[in-house]
mmCIF file of C-alpha atoms in Angstrom:
data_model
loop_
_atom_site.group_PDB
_atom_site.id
_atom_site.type_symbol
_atom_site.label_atom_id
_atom_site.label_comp_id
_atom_site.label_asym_id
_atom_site.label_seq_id
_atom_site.Cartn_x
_atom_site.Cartn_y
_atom_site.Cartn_z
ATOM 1 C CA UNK N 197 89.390 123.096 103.304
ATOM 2 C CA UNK N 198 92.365 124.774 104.283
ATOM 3 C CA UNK N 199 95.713 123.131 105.272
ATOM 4 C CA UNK N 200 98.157 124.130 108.328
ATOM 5 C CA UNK N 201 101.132 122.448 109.800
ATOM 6 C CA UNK N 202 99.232 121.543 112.692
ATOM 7 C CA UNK N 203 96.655 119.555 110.138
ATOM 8 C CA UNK N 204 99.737 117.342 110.152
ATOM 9 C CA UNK N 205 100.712 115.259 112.838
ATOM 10 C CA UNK N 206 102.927 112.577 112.392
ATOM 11 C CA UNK N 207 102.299 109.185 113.774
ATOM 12 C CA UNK N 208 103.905 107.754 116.862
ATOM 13 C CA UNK N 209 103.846 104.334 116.115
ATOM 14 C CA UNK N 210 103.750 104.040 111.491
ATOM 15 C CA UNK N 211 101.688 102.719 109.902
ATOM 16 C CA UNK N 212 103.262 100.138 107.691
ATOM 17 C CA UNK N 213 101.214 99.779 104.452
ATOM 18 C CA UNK N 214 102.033 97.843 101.249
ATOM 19 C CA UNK N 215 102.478 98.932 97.692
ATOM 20 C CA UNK N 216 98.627 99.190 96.928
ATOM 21 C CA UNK N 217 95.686 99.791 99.026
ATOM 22 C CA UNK N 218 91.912 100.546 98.618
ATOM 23 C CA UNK N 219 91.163 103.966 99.911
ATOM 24 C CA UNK N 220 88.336 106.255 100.633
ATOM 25 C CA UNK N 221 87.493 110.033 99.905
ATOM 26 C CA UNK N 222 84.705 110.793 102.042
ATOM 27 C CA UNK N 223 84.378 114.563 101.158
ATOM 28 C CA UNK N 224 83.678 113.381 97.701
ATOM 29 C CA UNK N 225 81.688 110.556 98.651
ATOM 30 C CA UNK N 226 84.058 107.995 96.794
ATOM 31 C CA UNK N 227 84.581 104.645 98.539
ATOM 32 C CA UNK N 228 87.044 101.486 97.338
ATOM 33 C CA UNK N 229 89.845 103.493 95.049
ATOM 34 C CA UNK N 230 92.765 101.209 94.454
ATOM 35 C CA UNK N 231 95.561 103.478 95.445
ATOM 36 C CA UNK N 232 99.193 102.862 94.170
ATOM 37 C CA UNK N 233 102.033 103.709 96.912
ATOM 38 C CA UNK N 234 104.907 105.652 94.971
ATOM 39 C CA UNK N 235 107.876 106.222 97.052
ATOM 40 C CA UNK N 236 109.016 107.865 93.644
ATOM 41 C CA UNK N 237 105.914 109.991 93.367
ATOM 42 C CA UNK N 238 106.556 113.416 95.236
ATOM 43 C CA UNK N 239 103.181 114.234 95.719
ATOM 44 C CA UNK N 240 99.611 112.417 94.632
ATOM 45 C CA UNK N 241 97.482 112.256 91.723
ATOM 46 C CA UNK N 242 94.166 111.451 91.017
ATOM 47 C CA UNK N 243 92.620 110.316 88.143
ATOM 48 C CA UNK N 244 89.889 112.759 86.299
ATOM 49 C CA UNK N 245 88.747 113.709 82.935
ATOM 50 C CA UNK N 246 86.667 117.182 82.354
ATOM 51 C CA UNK N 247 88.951 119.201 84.673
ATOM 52 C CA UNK N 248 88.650 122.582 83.885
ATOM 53 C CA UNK N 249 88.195 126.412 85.924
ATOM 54 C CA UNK N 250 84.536 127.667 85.667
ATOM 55 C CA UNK N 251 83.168 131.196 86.435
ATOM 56 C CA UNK N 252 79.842 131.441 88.221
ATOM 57 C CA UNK N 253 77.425 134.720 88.063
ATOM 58 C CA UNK N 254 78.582 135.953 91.479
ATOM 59 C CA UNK N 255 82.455 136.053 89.796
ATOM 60 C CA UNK N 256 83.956 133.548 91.912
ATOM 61 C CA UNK N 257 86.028 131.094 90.069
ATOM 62 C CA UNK N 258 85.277 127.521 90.695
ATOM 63 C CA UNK N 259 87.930 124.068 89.689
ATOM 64 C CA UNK N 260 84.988 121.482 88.039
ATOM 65 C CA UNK N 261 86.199 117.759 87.212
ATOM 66 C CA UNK N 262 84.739 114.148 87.053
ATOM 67 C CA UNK N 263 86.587 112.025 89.070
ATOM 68 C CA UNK N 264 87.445 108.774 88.392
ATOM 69 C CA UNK N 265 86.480 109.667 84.844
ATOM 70 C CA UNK N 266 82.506 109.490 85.629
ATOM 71 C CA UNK N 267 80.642 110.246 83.212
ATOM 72 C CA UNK N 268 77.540 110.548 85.622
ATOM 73 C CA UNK N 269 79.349 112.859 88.422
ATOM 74 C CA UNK N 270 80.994 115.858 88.591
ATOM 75 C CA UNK N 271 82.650 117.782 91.609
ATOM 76 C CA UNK N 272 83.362 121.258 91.919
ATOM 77 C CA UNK N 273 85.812 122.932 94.649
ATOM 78 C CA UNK N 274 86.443 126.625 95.640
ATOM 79 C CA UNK N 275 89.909 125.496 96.992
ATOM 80 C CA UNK N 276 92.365 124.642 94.258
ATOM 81 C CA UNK N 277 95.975 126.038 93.176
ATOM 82 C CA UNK N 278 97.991 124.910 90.085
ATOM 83 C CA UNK N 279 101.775 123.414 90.397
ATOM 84 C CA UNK N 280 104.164 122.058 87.806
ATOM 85 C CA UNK N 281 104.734 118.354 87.981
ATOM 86 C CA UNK N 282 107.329 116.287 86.366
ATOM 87 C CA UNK N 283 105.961 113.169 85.706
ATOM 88 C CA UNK N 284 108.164 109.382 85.670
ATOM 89 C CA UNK N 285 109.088 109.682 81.742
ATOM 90 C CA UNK N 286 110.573 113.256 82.170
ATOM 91 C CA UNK N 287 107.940 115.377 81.302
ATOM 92 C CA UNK N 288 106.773 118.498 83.108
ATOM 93 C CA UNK N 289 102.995 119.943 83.226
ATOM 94 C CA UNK N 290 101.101 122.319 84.985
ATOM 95 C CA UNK N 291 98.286 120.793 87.056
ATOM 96 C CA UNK N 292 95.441 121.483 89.342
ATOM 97 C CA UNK N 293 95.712 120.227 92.751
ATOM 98 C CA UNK N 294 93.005 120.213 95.548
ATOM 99 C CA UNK N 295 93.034 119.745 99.159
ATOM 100 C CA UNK N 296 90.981 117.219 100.421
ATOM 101 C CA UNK N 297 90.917 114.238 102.989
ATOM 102 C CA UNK N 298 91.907 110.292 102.326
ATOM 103 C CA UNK N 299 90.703 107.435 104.303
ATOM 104 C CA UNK N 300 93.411 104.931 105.376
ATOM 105 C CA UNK N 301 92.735 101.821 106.877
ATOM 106 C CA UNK N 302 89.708 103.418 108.619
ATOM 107 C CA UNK N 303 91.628 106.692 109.154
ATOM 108 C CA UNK N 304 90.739 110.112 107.543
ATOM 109 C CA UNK N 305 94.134 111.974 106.667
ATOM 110 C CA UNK N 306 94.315 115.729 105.075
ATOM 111 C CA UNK N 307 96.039 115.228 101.603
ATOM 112 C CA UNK N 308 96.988 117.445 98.822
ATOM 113 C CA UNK N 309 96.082 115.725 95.358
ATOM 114 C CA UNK N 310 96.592 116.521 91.650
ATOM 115 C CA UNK N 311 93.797 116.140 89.017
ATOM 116 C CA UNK N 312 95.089 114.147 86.167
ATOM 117 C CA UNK N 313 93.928 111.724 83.296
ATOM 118 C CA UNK N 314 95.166 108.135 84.542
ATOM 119 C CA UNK N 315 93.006 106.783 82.215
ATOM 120 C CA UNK N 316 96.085 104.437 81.015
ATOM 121 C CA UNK N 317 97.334 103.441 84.074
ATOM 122 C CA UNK N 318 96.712 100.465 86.297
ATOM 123 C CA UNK N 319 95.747 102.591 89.636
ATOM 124 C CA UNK N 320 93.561 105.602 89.326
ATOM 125 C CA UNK N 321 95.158 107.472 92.280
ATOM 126 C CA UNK N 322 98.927 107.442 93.492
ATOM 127 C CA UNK N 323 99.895 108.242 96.906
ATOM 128 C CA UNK N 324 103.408 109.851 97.289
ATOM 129 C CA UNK N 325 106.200 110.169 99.623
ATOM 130 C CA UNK N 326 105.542 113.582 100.671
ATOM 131 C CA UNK N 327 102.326 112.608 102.097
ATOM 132 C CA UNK N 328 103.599 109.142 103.433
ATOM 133 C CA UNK N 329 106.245 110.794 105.148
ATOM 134 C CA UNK N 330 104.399 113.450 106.919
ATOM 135 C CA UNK N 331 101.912 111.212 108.411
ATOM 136 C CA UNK N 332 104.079 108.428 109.444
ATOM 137 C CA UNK N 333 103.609 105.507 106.986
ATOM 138 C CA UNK N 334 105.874 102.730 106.410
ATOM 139 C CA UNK N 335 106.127 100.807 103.339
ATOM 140 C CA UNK N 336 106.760 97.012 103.103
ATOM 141 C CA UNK N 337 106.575 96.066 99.482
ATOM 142 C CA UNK N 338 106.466 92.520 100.792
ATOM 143 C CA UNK N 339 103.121 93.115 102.432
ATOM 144 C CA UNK N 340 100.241 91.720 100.953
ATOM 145 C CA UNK N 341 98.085 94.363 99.161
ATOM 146 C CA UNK N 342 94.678 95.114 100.857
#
């Protein structure tokens, strides 16, 4: 899947969301992931163990990775870059981040994730302000979670 600007188009009306959510990523199948709204978070993350670059027979390079740290599934994308994060405690790495889409509130949105053990932390995926603020969302950490 390939991004443009016009894949973005910003909401009329926001959507106000609170500080966690379950979402969905339907072009991997993967329903129900509690989601962790970051207004400190740049971009996203998700969690996933095994990530690694593969080379098939033809030559083309392949990103493989179980997400959600499955031990019975893996995914594999044609589509991937890498980008240097800096994470909350300082510290910068190089990652592997995918395009894909993220259901909202029964709303598919393009997104732009890293791969990333989260294996420690309370959400398995963080949603960041880049992505809040190019599709219009609001956040109200006084809003119930949903």
């Amino acid at each position: 899947m390939k991004f443009t600007w016009s894949s973005f188009k910003k909401a009329e009306v926001p959507t106000t969301v609170g500080r966690a959510l379950d979402v969905d990523l339907p072009l991997f199948g993967i329903e129900g992931v509690r989601a962790k709204i970051d207004t400190g978070a740049y971009s996203g993350a998700l969690h996933a163990t095994q990530i690694r670059e593969v080379k098939l027979e033809n030559g083309e390079r392949r990103l493989r990775f179980s997400p959600l740290g499955s031990k019975d599934h893996t995914l594999e994308v044609a589509t991937y870059h890498r980008r240097r994060v800096t994470s909350s405690n300082g510290m910068t790495a190089r990652r592997y981040a995918i395009n894909t889409e993220i259901g909202i509130l029964g709303k598919n949105y393009p997104i732009t994730i890293t791969l990333t053990n989260r294996g420690s932390m309370k959400f398995p995926m963080l949603i960041g302000r880049n992505f809040l603020r190019i599709h219009g969302f609001l956040v109200d950490v006084n809003q119930k979670s949903e």
